[in-house]
Amino acid sequence: MDNIAGSKPTLTWAVHISVLALVCLWLFPTVGLLVSSFRTGDQISTSGWWNALGTADQNVVMRVADPDENRVAEGDMFVVEGNIFDGEIQGATILVWGTSSRAIDAYQAGETAELKGTETLTVATDGTYTWKGSDDEISGRGQRVFASITAPPEFTFENYDAMLFDPANNEGMTKAFFNTLTVTIPATIIPIVIAAFAAYALAWMDFPGRALLIAIVVGLLVVPLQLALIPLLKLHLGIGIGKGYLGVWLAHTGFGLPLAIYLLRNYMVGLPRDIIENAKVDGASDFQIFTKIILPLSFPALASFAIFQFLWTWNDLLVAKVFLIDASGQTTVMTNQITELLGTRGGNWEILATAAFVSIAVPLVVFFAMQRYLVRGLLAGSVK
Amino acid sequence: MNKSLFAGVAIAALTAGGAMADGHLPFAPGEGAFSWDAYNAWAENAPDLSGQTVTVSGPWLTPEDDVFRSALAYFADATGAEVIYNGSDSFEQQIVIDAEAGSPPNIAVFPQPGLAADMASKGLLHPLPADMSDWVRDNYAAGQSWVDLGTYPDQSGADQMYGFFYNVNVKSLVWYSPENFEDAGYDLPETMEELKALTEQVVADGDVPWCIGLGSGAATGWPATDWVEDMMLRTVSPETYDKWTTNEIAFDDPQVIAAIEEFGWFARDDAKVSGGAGAVASTDFRDSPNGLFASPPGCYMHRQASFVPAFFPEDTEFGVDVDFFYFPSFAEKDLGNPVLGGGTLMAITDPSDATNALMGYFQQPLAHEVMMAQTGFLTPHKGANVDAYKDDTLRGLGEILLGATTFRFDGSDLMPGGVGAGTFWTGMVDYTGGKSAADVAAEIQSSWDALK
């Protein structure tokens, strides 16, 4: 161990560093999305997520309380007092401030600004203000205050709350969650079962035209599924399946099969020939060889394809929209529900970011439960 | 199978019941500025449609979808029919797939007439009930133009009315912050000349007059087409504008190039737009109004349609934090005050008795007022009570629509999809990127020729 590591120390370091760099590169957008999911829509549209991580200097526009409701008479003058932040920004400190959009840094914190006539405004570092003036001046709309502030990071659980517990959303989300499971589980199992049988036949059973069949399967890998959408839907409607779960299972099965057969066949063909021949000599039928020998040995490949297919069907929007989602509105899936949360003109980014993390949860569980098979399954087919 | 089906239906019915309890009849009958008398009179004669279902698909998502469902609830209440609305962000693609494959909803809500005309010519739409065109002509402000916009040739080439406009927006608007104008001592411009002078004044004062953002994902560029259309209406006669939208005058006609250059006067000058001319195409249109509310102000004016308040910061107060003025016309040109607008139209994709009855319900002022009171919904329906509008800003917009001398529909929506939702968009991005107006116009024209 020591001498292996010792022989190529520089190369190992280079590999580690580039792996680390690649991991960071891959994780970077996800971290951004995660941070965004804890921010409000206004925060997202005004500053980048990296600003949210540390104490940030920012310029804000605030308004003093409505004078008509809050003013107090003091001699012949009127006064409005309060805190400019009004509980909206926690722990912020004002550096400089102003009352005109043309001079937003006219006054230091704590200074008193002489406005028109007898009107004065004092804003302290912590945001407390005193706005004083005559009857006329302290009426109508509240004076604007432009402040340059330093504020600690501010995060909110509002988005998750709205997403998971707001009755307007969570009913639809719950329905979509179970619909998605209804789509995904059969759409993962059916192609695996079919592909396992097919892969065995293509790998170990001699029949005329086998090579051609394999070539066709490999060729089908290149056909984009978008080509088949309308003809396939027409077929489904024509034979009475219509739009629904059965249709979407069939579609996912069909679209997933070429890759599944290809992957499993390549794995199975690499299994030791001796075992299979021994079994044949002992009088085992093809079906027995398949169930007793091939299937247990192919578990890593089956699991890795299951992960692929599960992730693809879980994240799928296109196939679901074409084959499943009809006008009744009862058959929505997670991805569809999430895009709809974006709003009519696609502005609700905070909800999108949150929804992405909610919907990621299940695939993550599946992935970590089966990931040790993934690498084995992927490599097994390619390296002989 | 049957058992689980029934169980599924029962669960669906239960959850639907829960949803109804929330969204059911947001305004108690008989209260508020709504046309209850007309509704009650209609409801008395409404057919009993219990057990029937009408499905509606459209582009509205949160929060408009729930508002629309609440408007539908009054129909369900009067007739007993169930109406299901489904929104989709990729409605334009989905309706084509569904209609082609033979599984369309009963009613489709199209975001623009081009696609509806296209589907009508393929025989995928069904004409509206016969009395609808007369009704629209009599009851909508500038009624004939709404009829024309909803009338397309069918498969055999005969004109039929397919589209009924519901939810209209006004595009000729400039949004601004009244207090920023006050601080700087600017007056609202009444003519295009004054607007240009104001733009130069702001630049001279060292600030940035405009926020312009063309970014919109796959549809990047469309805000610029609105600018050009508004400029067309202000430099040429409405008749010429109509010819432009049907390509009777070429896209690279000098009048069109002049209109594009009028837009360029604002958008291609680094000093006049927030972030410089290079940022125009890359700024998202949803983010671009933020400059109005920034400190210090990122810009003083933002030209955008009546739906843009949806992207203003959360606690924005209309009339205080933000207001709008009409995008003015040239004083030297005698073209009146043209208004550019857009809108969604309903068309029948799968006819039934209940569907026709629902179309009848949309003629009721109430069907419009319920929407007006809850969201940025504008209507040219003359019978709808303007007091029902949610706020004064919307009422002002609604009145612009009712009083328009010249109303013209968004030209890019009237052009063939390949141009109006394709090369016109990308061409405008190229133009803001520095390409000459003549080149861009010539390219758009050649793409149009290719479609003929």
mmCIF file with all atom_site columns, N, CA, C and O in Angstrom, chain A residues 42 59 61 63 100-102 104 141 144 146 233-234 237 243 321 326-329 340 343-345, chain B residues 61-62 64 84 86-90 94 98 101 179-180 182-183 186 207 286 295 300 311 314 321:
data_model
loop_
_atom_site.group_PDB
_atom_site.id
_atom_site.type_symbol
_atom_site.label_atom_id
_atom_site.label_alt_id
_atom_site.label_comp_id
_atom_site.label_asym_id
_atom_site.label_entity_id
_atom_site.label_seq_id
_atom_site.pdbx_PDB_ins_code
_atom_site.Cartn_x
_atom_site.Cartn_y
_atom_site.Cartn_z
_atom_site.occupancy
_atom_site.B_iso_or_equiv
_atom_site.pdbx_formal_charge
_atom_site.auth_seq_id
_atom_site.auth_comp_id
_atom_site.auth_asym_id
_atom_site.auth_atom_id
_atom_site.pdbx_PDB_model_num
ATOM 1   N N  . ASP A 1 42  ? -38.463 38.320 -3.593  1.00 0.00 ? 42  ASP A N  1
ATOM 2   C CA . ASP A 1 42  ? -37.864 39.643 -3.772  1.00 0.00 ? 42  ASP A CA 1
ATOM 3   C C  . ASP A 1 42  ? -36.354 39.584 -3.605  1.00 0.00 ? 42  ASP A C  1
ATOM 4   O O  . ASP A 1 42  ? -35.615 40.231 -4.342  1.00 0.00 ? 42  ASP A O  1
ATOM 5   N N  . ASN A 1 59  ? -28.551 48.500 -0.421  1.00 0.00 ? 59  ASN A N  1
ATOM 6   C CA . ASN A 1 59  ? -29.351 49.716 -0.411  1.00 0.00 ? 59  ASN A CA 1
ATOM 7   C C  . ASN A 1 59  ? -30.818 49.327 -0.417  1.00 0.00 ? 59  ASN A C  1
ATOM 8   O O  . ASN A 1 59  ? -31.236 48.510 -1.228  1.00 0.00 ? 59  ASN A O  1
ATOM 9   N N  . VAL A 1 61  ? -35.043 50.730 0.089   1.00 0.00 ? 61  VAL A N  1
ATOM 10  C CA . VAL A 1 61  ? -35.979 51.845 0.147   1.00 0.00 ? 61  VAL A CA 1
ATOM 11  C C  . VAL A 1 61  ? -37.048 51.475 1.157   1.00 0.00 ? 61  VAL A C  1
ATOM 12  O O  . VAL A 1 61  ? -37.685 50.427 1.014   1.00 0.00 ? 61  VAL A O  1
ATOM 13  N N  . ARG A 1 63  ? -40.275 53.030 3.940   1.00 0.00 ? 63  ARG A N  1
ATOM 14  C CA . ARG A 1 63  ? -41.222 54.135 4.052   1.00 0.00 ? 63  ARG A CA 1
ATOM 15  C C  . ARG A 1 63  ? -41.628 54.239 5.518   1.00 0.00 ? 63  ARG A C  1
ATOM 16  O O  . ARG A 1 63  ? -41.840 53.211 6.175   1.00 0.00 ? 63  ARG A O  1
ATOM 17  N N  . SER A 1 100 ? -34.087 61.510 -0.786  1.00 0.00 ? 100 SER A N  1
ATOM 18  C CA . SER A 1 100 ? -34.360 61.727 -2.202  1.00 0.00 ? 100 SER A CA 1
ATOM 19  C C  . SER A 1 100 ? -33.638 60.664 -3.012  1.00 0.00 ? 100 SER A C  1
ATOM 20  O O  . SER A 1 100 ? -32.528 60.254 -2.675  1.00 0.00 ? 100 SER A O  1
ATOM 21  N N  . SER A 1 101 ? -34.262 60.225 -4.076  1.00 0.00 ? 101 SER A N  1
ATOM 22  C CA . SER A 1 101 ? -33.634 59.221 -4.921  1.00 0.00 ? 101 SER A CA 1
ATOM 23  C C  . SER A 1 101 ? -32.385 59.774 -5.570  1.00 0.00 ? 101 SER A C  1
ATOM 24  O O  . SER A 1 101 ? -31.543 59.046 -6.055  1.00 0.00 ? 101 SER A O  1
ATOM 25  N N  . ARG A 1 102 ? -32.248 61.101 -5.558  1.00 0.00 ? 102 ARG A N  1
ATOM 26  C CA . ARG A 1 102 ? -31.072 61.720 -6.170  1.00 0.00 ? 102 ARG A CA 1
ATOM 27  C C  . ARG A 1 102 ? -29.889 61.803 -5.199  1.00 0.00 ? 102 ARG A C  1
ATOM 28  O O  . ARG A 1 102 ? -28.764 62.011 -5.616  1.00 0.00 ? 102 ARG A O  1
ATOM 29  N N  . ILE A 1 104 ? -29.032 59.531 -2.062  1.00 0.00 ? 104 ILE A N  1
ATOM 30  C CA . ILE A 1 104 ? -29.414 58.491 -1.106  1.00 0.00 ? 104 ILE A CA 1
ATOM 31  C C  . ILE A 1 104 ? -28.424 58.384 0.059   1.00 0.00 ? 104 ILE A C  1
ATOM 32  O O  . ILE A 1 104 ? -28.658 57.664 1.006   1.00 0.00 ? 104 ILE A O  1
ATOM 33  N N  . ARG A 1 141 ? -48.900 60.604 2.156   1.00 0.00 ? 141 ARG A N  1
ATOM 34  C CA . ARG A 1 141 ? -48.147 59.359 2.177   1.00 0.00 ? 141 ARG A CA 1
ATOM 35  C C  . ARG A 1 141 ? -46.894 59.511 3.049   1.00 0.00 ? 141 ARG A C  1
ATOM 36  O O  . ARG A 1 141 ? -46.406 60.612 3.265   1.00 0.00 ? 141 ARG A O  1
ATOM 37  N N  . ARG A 1 144 ? -40.356 58.666 2.129   1.00 0.00 ? 144 ARG A N  1
ATOM 38  C CA . ARG A 1 144 ? -39.461 57.552 1.780   1.00 0.00 ? 144 ARG A CA 1
ATOM 39  C C  . ARG A 1 144 ? -38.107 57.746 2.430   1.00 0.00 ? 144 ARG A C  1
ATOM 40  O O  . ARG A 1 144 ? -37.642 58.877 2.564   1.00 0.00 ? 144 ARG A O  1
ATOM 41  N N  . PHE A 1 146 ? -34.192 56.285 1.927   1.00 0.00 ? 146 PHE A N  1
ATOM 42  C CA . PHE A 1 146 ? -33.236 55.424 1.233   1.00 0.00 ? 146 PHE A CA 1
ATOM 43  C C  . PHE A 1 146 ? -32.107 55.163 2.212   1.00 0.00 ? 146 PHE A C  1
ATOM 44  O O  . PHE A 1 146 ? -31.519 56.108 2.730   1.00 0.00 ? 146 PHE A O  1
ATOM 45  N N  . LEU A 1 233 ? -49.545 8.191  -29.377 1.00 0.00 ? 233 LEU A N  1
ATOM 46  C CA . LEU A 1 233 ? -50.756 8.622  -28.690 1.00 0.00 ? 233 LEU A CA 1
ATOM 47  C C  . LEU A 1 233 ? -51.981 8.297  -29.534 1.00 0.00 ? 233 LEU A C  1
ATOM 48  O O  . LEU A 1 233 ? -53.016 7.868  -29.024 1.00 0.00 ? 233 LEU A O  1
ATOM 49  N N  . LYS A 1 234 ? -51.855 8.478  -30.852 1.00 0.00 ? 234 LYS A N  1
ATOM 50  C CA . LYS A 1 234 ? -52.966 8.141  -31.748 1.00 0.00 ? 234 LYS A CA 1
ATOM 51  C C  . LYS A 1 234 ? -53.296 6.655  -31.636 1.00 0.00 ? 234 LYS A C  1
ATOM 52  O O  . LYS A 1 234 ? -54.463 6.267  -31.607 1.00 0.00 ? 234 LYS A O  1
ATOM 53  N N  . LEU A 1 237 ? -55.083 5.986  -28.376 1.00 0.00 ? 237 LEU A N  1
ATOM 54  C CA . LEU A 1 237 ? -56.479 6.414  -28.443 1.00 0.00 ? 237 LEU A CA 1
ATOM 55  C C  . LEU A 1 237 ? -57.259 5.467  -29.344 1.00 0.00 ? 237 LEU A C  1
ATOM 56  O O  . LEU A 1 237 ? -58.408 5.138  -29.067 1.00 0.00 ? 237 LEU A O  1
ATOM 57  N N  . LYS A 1 243 ? -55.626 8.239  -22.682 1.00 0.00 ? 243 LYS A N  1
ATOM 58  C CA . LYS A 1 243 ? -54.586 8.802  -21.829 1.00 0.00 ? 243 LYS A CA 1
ATOM 59  C C  . LYS A 1 243 ? -54.759 8.230  -20.442 1.00 0.00 ? 243 LYS A C  1
ATOM 60  O O  . LYS A 1 243 ? -55.854 8.241  -19.899 1.00 0.00 ? 243 LYS A O  1
ATOM 61  N N  . LYS A 1 321 ? -46.788 14.399 -19.885 1.00 0.00 ? 321 LYS A N  1
ATOM 62  C CA . LYS A 1 321 ? -47.701 15.388 -20.463 1.00 0.00 ? 321 LYS A CA 1
ATOM 63  C C  . LYS A 1 321 ? -48.434 14.824 -21.664 1.00 0.00 ? 321 LYS A C  1
ATOM 64  O O  . LYS A 1 321 ? -49.604 15.118 -21.881 1.00 0.00 ? 321 LYS A O  1
ATOM 65  N N  . ASP A 1 326 ? -54.449 14.479 -18.686 1.00 0.00 ? 326 ASP A N  1
ATOM 66  C CA . ASP A 1 326 ? -55.586 14.839 -19.533 1.00 0.00 ? 326 ASP A CA 1
ATOM 67  C C  . ASP A 1 326 ? -56.317 16.024 -18.932 1.00 0.00 ? 326 ASP A C  1
ATOM 68  O O  . ASP A 1 326 ? -55.888 16.599 -17.932 1.00 0.00 ? 326 ASP A O  1
ATOM 69  N N  . ALA A 1 327 ? -57.409 16.387 -19.557 1.00 0.00 ? 327 ALA A N  1
ATOM 70  C CA . ALA A 1 327 ? -58.113 17.600 -19.160 1.00 0.00 ? 327 ALA A CA 1
ATOM 71  C C  . ALA A 1 327 ? -58.788 17.474 -17.799 1.00 0.00 ? 327 ALA A C  1
ATOM 72  O O  . ALA A 1 327 ? -59.220 18.463 -17.245 1.00 0.00 ? 327 ALA A O  1
ATOM 73  N N  . SER A 1 328 ? -58.895 16.252 -17.246 1.00 0.00 ? 328 SER A N  1
ATOM 74  C CA . SER A 1 328 ? -59.618 16.099 -15.981 1.00 0.00 ? 328 SER A CA 1
ATOM 75  C C  . SER A 1 328 ? -58.838 16.667 -14.805 1.00 0.00 ? 328 SER A C  1
ATOM 76  O O  . SER A 1 328 ? -59.407 16.958 -13.760 1.00 0.00 ? 328 SER A O  1
ATOM 77  N N  . GLY A 1 329 ? -57.521 16.803 -14.954 1.00 0.00 ? 329 GLY A N  1
ATOM 78  C CA . GLY A 1 329 ? -56.737 17.398 -13.886 1.00 0.00 ? 329 GLY A CA 1
ATOM 79  C C  . GLY A 1 329 ? -56.439 16.451 -12.731 1.00 0.00 ? 329 GLY A C  1
ATOM 80  O O  . GLY A 1 329 ? -55.788 16.826 -11.772 1.00 0.00 ? 329 GLY A O  1
ATOM 81  N N  . GLU A 1 340 ? -45.988 24.187 -12.829 1.00 0.00 ? 340 GLU A N  1
ATOM 82  C CA . GLU A 1 340 ? -47.157 25.050 -12.676 1.00 0.00 ? 340 GLU A CA 1
ATOM 83  C C  . GLU A 1 340 ? -46.995 26.024 -11.525 1.00 0.00 ? 340 GLU A C  1
ATOM 84  O O  . GLU A 1 340 ? -47.542 27.115 -11.544 1.00 0.00 ? 340 GLU A O  1
ATOM 85  N N  . GLY A 1 343 ? -45.900 29.774 -11.921 1.00 0.00 ? 343 GLY A N  1
ATOM 86  C CA . GLY A 1 343 ? -46.814 30.880 -12.173 1.00 0.00 ? 343 GLY A CA 1
ATOM 87  C C  . GLY A 1 343 ? -47.005 31.130 -13.653 1.00 0.00 ? 343 GLY A C  1
ATOM 88  O O  . GLY A 1 343 ? -46.239 30.648 -14.478 1.00 0.00 ? 343 GLY A O  1
ATOM 89  N N  . THR A 1 344 ? -48.038 31.916 -13.962 1.00 0.00 ? 344 THR A N  1
ATOM 90  C CA . THR A 1 344 ? -48.440 32.115 -15.348 1.00 0.00 ? 344 THR A CA 1
ATOM 91  C C  . THR A 1 344 ? -47.298 32.620 -16.218 1.00 0.00 ? 344 THR A C  1
ATOM 92  O O  . THR A 1 344 ? -47.136 32.204 -17.336 1.00 0.00 ? 344 THR A O  1
ATOM 93  N N  . ARG A 1 345 ? -46.499 33.531 -15.689 1.00 0.00 ? 345 ARG A N  1
ATOM 94  C CA . ARG A 1 345 ? -45.418 34.059 -16.502 1.00 0.00 ? 345 ARG A CA 1
ATOM 95  C C  . ARG A 1 345 ? -44.054 33.649 -15.988 1.00 0.00 ? 345 ARG A C  1
ATOM 96  O O  . ARG A 1 345 ? -43.042 34.251 -16.288 1.00 0.00 ? 345 ARG A O  1
ATOM 97  N N  . LEU B 2 61  ? -51.648 29.842 -14.906 1.00 0.00 ? 61  LEU B N  1
ATOM 98  C CA . LEU B 2 61  ? -51.213 29.057 -13.752 1.00 0.00 ? 61  LEU B CA 1
ATOM 99  C C  . LEU B 2 61  ? -51.413 29.916 -12.505 1.00 0.00 ? 61  LEU B C  1
ATOM 100 O O  . LEU B 2 61  ? -52.106 30.920 -12.568 1.00 0.00 ? 61  LEU B O  1
ATOM 101 N N  . THR B 2 62  ? -50.803 29.502 -11.409 1.00 0.00 ? 62  THR B N  1
ATOM 102 C CA . THR B 2 62  ? -50.936 30.256 -10.170 1.00 0.00 ? 62  THR B CA 1
ATOM 103 C C  . THR B 2 62  ? -50.604 31.725 -10.385 1.00 0.00 ? 62  THR B C  1
ATOM 104 O O  . THR B 2 62  ? -49.604 31.975 -11.020 1.00 0.00 ? 62  THR B O  1
ATOM 105 N N  . GLU B 2 64  ? -53.629 32.956 -11.285 1.00 0.00 ? 64  GLU B N  1
ATOM 106 C CA . GLU B 2 64  ? -54.801 33.194 -12.125 1.00 0.00 ? 64  GLU B CA 1
ATOM 107 C C  . GLU B 2 64  ? -55.698 31.963 -12.235 1.00 0.00 ? 64  GLU B C  1
ATOM 108 O O  . GLU B 2 64  ? -56.900 32.096 -12.421 1.00 0.00 ? 64  GLU B O  1
ATOM 109 N N  . ILE B 2 84  ? -63.909 21.767 -15.202 1.00 0.00 ? 84  ILE B N  1
ATOM 110 C CA . ILE B 2 84  ? -62.541 21.520 -14.742 1.00 0.00 ? 84  ILE B CA 1
ATOM 111 C C  . ILE B 2 84  ? -61.604 22.349 -15.576 1.00 0.00 ? 84  ILE B C  1
ATOM 112 O O  . ILE B 2 84  ? -61.576 22.232 -16.803 1.00 0.00 ? 84  ILE B O  1
ATOM 113 N N  . ASN B 2 86  ? -57.651 23.285 -16.356 1.00 0.00 ? 86  ASN B N  1
ATOM 114 C CA . ASN B 2 86  ? -56.298 22.788 -16.213 1.00 0.00 ? 86  ASN B CA 1
ATOM 115 C C  . ASN B 2 86  ? -55.320 23.727 -16.882 1.00 0.00 ? 86  ASN B C  1
ATOM 116 O O  . ASN B 2 86  ? -55.443 23.994 -18.067 1.00 0.00 ? 86  ASN B O  1
ATOM 117 N N  . GLY B 2 87  ? -54.358 24.208 -16.133 1.00 0.00 ? 87  GLY B N  1
ATOM 118 C CA . GLY B 2 87  ? -53.361 25.104 -16.724 1.00 0.00 ? 87  GLY B CA 1
ATOM 119 C C  . GLY B 2 87  ? -52.116 24.339 -17.108 1.00 0.00 ? 87  GLY B C  1
ATOM 120 O O  . GLY B 2 87  ? -51.818 23.297 -16.530 1.00 0.00 ? 87  GLY B O  1
ATOM 121 N N  . SER B 2 88  ? -51.421 24.842 -18.092 1.00 0.00 ? 88  SER B N  1
ATOM 122 C CA . SER B 2 88  ? -50.173 24.203 -18.491 1.00 0.00 ? 88  SER B CA 1
ATOM 123 C C  . SER B 2 88  ? -49.210 25.269 -18.965 1.00 0.00 ? 88  SER B C  1
ATOM 124 O O  . SER B 2 88  ? -49.604 26.205 -19.653 1.00 0.00 ? 88  SER B O  1
ATOM 125 N N  . ASP B 2 89  ? -47.943 25.117 -18.585 1.00 0.00 ? 89  ASP B N  1
ATOM 126 C CA . ASP B 2 89  ? -46.969 26.114 -19.009 1.00 0.00 ? 89  ASP B CA 1
ATOM 127 C C  . ASP B 2 89  ? -46.563 25.906 -20.464 1.00 0.00 ? 89  ASP B C  1
ATOM 128 O O  . ASP B 2 89  ? -46.002 26.779 -21.079 1.00 0.00 ? 89  ASP B O  1
ATOM 129 N N  . SER B 2 90  ? -46.842 24.717 -20.999 1.00 0.00 ? 90  SER B N  1
ATOM 130 C CA . SER B 2 90  ? -46.518 24.476 -22.406 1.00 0.00 ? 90  SER B CA 1
ATOM 131 C C  . SER B 2 90  ? -47.806 24.238 -23.180 1.00 0.00 ? 90  SER B C  1
ATOM 132 O O  . SER B 2 90  ? -47.896 23.338 -23.991 1.00 0.00 ? 90  SER B O  1
ATOM 133 N N  . GLN B 2 94  ? -49.048 21.459 -26.099 1.00 0.00 ? 94  GLN B N  1
ATOM 134 C CA . GLN B 2 94  ? -49.908 20.374 -25.644 1.00 0.00 ? 94  GLN B CA 1
ATOM 135 C C  . GLN B 2 94  ? -51.247 20.344 -26.366 1.00 0.00 ? 94  GLN B C  1
ATOM 136 O O  . GLN B 2 94  ? -51.750 19.272 -26.705 1.00 0.00 ? 94  GLN B O  1
ATOM 137 N N  . ASP B 2 98  ? -52.771 17.149 -28.281 1.00 0.00 ? 98  ASP B N  1
ATOM 138 C CA . ASP B 2 98  ? -54.053 16.575 -27.871 1.00 0.00 ? 98  ASP B CA 1
ATOM 139 C C  . ASP B 2 98  ? -55.081 16.634 -28.992 1.00 0.00 ? 98  ASP B C  1
ATOM 140 O O  . ASP B 2 98  ? -55.834 15.690 -29.216 1.00 0.00 ? 98  ASP B O  1
ATOM 141 N N  . ALA B 2 101 ? -54.168 14.213 -31.846 1.00 0.00 ? 101 ALA B N  1
ATOM 142 C CA . ALA B 2 101 ? -54.348 12.822 -31.480 1.00 0.00 ? 101 ALA B CA 1
ATOM 143 C C  . ALA B 2 101 ? -55.804 12.497 -31.184 1.00 0.00 ? 101 ALA B C  1
ATOM 144 O O  . ALA B 2 101 ? -56.167 11.331 -31.101 1.00 0.00 ? 101 ALA B O  1
ATOM 145 N N  . GLU B 2 179 ? -42.612 59.254 -7.093  1.00 0.00 ? 179 GLU B N  1
ATOM 146 C CA . GLU B 2 179 ? -41.737 59.986 -6.172  1.00 0.00 ? 179 GLU B CA 1
ATOM 147 C C  . GLU B 2 179 ? -40.355 60.232 -6.769  1.00 0.00 ? 179 GLU B C  1
ATOM 148 O O  . GLU B 2 179 ? -39.750 61.268 -6.515  1.00 0.00 ? 179 GLU B O  1
ATOM 149 N N  . ASN B 2 180 ? -39.868 59.267 -7.561  1.00 0.00 ? 180 ASN B N  1
ATOM 150 C CA . ASN B 2 180 ? -38.590 59.510 -8.227  1.00 0.00 ? 180 ASN B CA 1
ATOM 151 C C  . ASN B 2 180 ? -38.715 60.666 -9.205  1.00 0.00 ? 180 ASN B C  1
ATOM 152 O O  . ASN B 2 180 ? -37.809 61.478 -9.344  1.00 0.00 ? 180 ASN B O  1
ATOM 153 N N  . GLU B 2 182 ? -40.777 63.136 -8.864  1.00 0.00 ? 182 GLU B N  1
ATOM 154 C CA . GLU B 2 182 ? -40.875 64.320 -8.022  1.00 0.00 ? 182 GLU B CA 1
ATOM 155 C C  . GLU B 2 182 ? -39.503 64.761 -7.541  1.00 0.00 ? 182 GLU B C  1
ATOM 156 O O  . GLU B 2 182 ? -39.149 65.937 -7.621  1.00 0.00 ? 182 GLU B O  1
ATOM 157 N N  . ASP B 2 183 ? -38.719 63.788 -7.044  1.00 0.00 ? 183 ASP B N  1
ATOM 158 C CA . ASP B 2 183 ? -37.385 64.105 -6.532  1.00 0.00 ? 183 ASP B CA 1
ATOM 159 C C  . ASP B 2 183 ? -36.541 64.770 -7.600  1.00 0.00 ? 183 ASP B C  1
ATOM 160 O O  . ASP B 2 183 ? -35.761 65.685 -7.316  1.00 0.00 ? 183 ASP B O  1
ATOM 161 N N  . TYR B 2 186 ? -39.218 65.976 -12.662 1.00 0.00 ? 186 TYR B N  1
ATOM 162 C CA . TYR B 2 186 ? -39.663 65.705 -14.031 1.00 0.00 ? 186 TYR B CA 1
ATOM 163 C C  . TYR B 2 186 ? -41.189 65.740 -14.113 1.00 0.00 ? 186 TYR B C  1
ATOM 164 O O  . TYR B 2 186 ? -41.885 65.373 -13.183 1.00 0.00 ? 186 TYR B O  1
ATOM 165 N N  . ASP B 2 207 ? -28.388 60.208 -14.951 1.00 0.00 ? 207 ASP B N  1
ATOM 166 C CA . ASP B 2 207 ? -29.103 58.993 -14.567 1.00 0.00 ? 207 ASP B CA 1
ATOM 167 C C  . ASP B 2 207 ? -29.489 58.171 -15.795 1.00 0.00 ? 207 ASP B C  1
ATOM 168 O O  . ASP B 2 207 ? -29.217 58.559 -16.913 1.00 0.00 ? 207 ASP B O  1
ATOM 169 N N  . ARG B 2 286 ? -38.869 39.763 -16.661 1.00 0.00 ? 286 ARG B N  1
ATOM 170 C CA . ARG B 2 286 ? -39.490 39.711 -15.333 1.00 0.00 ? 286 ARG B CA 1
ATOM 171 C C  . ARG B 2 286 ? -38.671 40.459 -14.305 1.00 0.00 ? 286 ARG B C  1
ATOM 172 O O  . ARG B 2 286 ? -39.186 40.933 -13.298 1.00 0.00 ? 286 ARG B O  1
ATOM 173 N N  . SER B 2 295 ? -32.529 51.265 -5.123  1.00 0.00 ? 295 SER B N  1
ATOM 174 C CA . SER B 2 295 ? -31.952 52.443 -4.484  1.00 0.00 ? 295 SER B CA 1
ATOM 175 C C  . SER B 2 295 ? -30.452 52.412 -4.717  1.00 0.00 ? 295 SER B C  1
ATOM 176 O O  . SER B 2 295 ? -29.811 51.474 -4.298  1.00 0.00 ? 295 SER B O  1
ATOM 177 N N  . TYR B 2 300 ? -35.773 55.238 -14.666 1.00 0.00 ? 300 TYR B N  1
ATOM 178 C CA . TYR B 2 300 ? -36.945 56.041 -14.333 1.00 0.00 ? 300 TYR B CA 1
ATOM 179 C C  . TYR B 2 300 ? -38.223 55.535 -14.990 1.00 0.00 ? 300 TYR B C  1
ATOM 180 O O  . TYR B 2 300 ? -39.317 55.788 -14.517 1.00 0.00 ? 300 TYR B O  1
ATOM 181 N N  . PHE B 2 311 ? -44.814 41.262 -11.414 1.00 0.00 ? 311 PHE B N  1
ATOM 182 C CA . PHE B 2 311 ? -43.383 41.095 -11.130 1.00 0.00 ? 311 PHE B CA 1
ATOM 183 C C  . PHE B 2 311 ? -42.807 42.227 -10.299 1.00 0.00 ? 311 PHE B C  1
ATOM 184 O O  . PHE B 2 311 ? -41.609 42.297 -10.095 1.00 0.00 ? 311 PHE B O  1
ATOM 185 N N  . GLU B 2 314 ? -43.124 42.674 -3.660  1.00 0.00 ? 314 GLU B N  1
ATOM 186 C CA . GLU B 2 314 ? -44.364 42.233 -3.036  1.00 0.00 ? 314 GLU B CA 1
ATOM 187 C C  . GLU B 2 314 ? -45.290 43.333 -2.520  1.00 0.00 ? 314 GLU B C  1
ATOM 188 O O  . GLU B 2 314 ? -46.466 43.332 -2.788  1.00 0.00 ? 314 GLU B O  1
ATOM 189 N N  . ASP B 2 321 ? -46.109 53.931 -4.832  1.00 0.00 ? 321 ASP B N  1
ATOM 190 C CA . ASP B 2 321 ? -44.774 53.460 -5.209  1.00 0.00 ? 321 ASP B CA 1
ATOM 191 C C  . ASP B 2 321 ? -44.595 53.426 -6.721  1.00 0.00 ? 321 ASP B C  1
ATOM 192 O O  . ASP B 2 321 ? -43.493 53.585 -7.226  1.00 0.00 ? 321 ASP B O  1
#
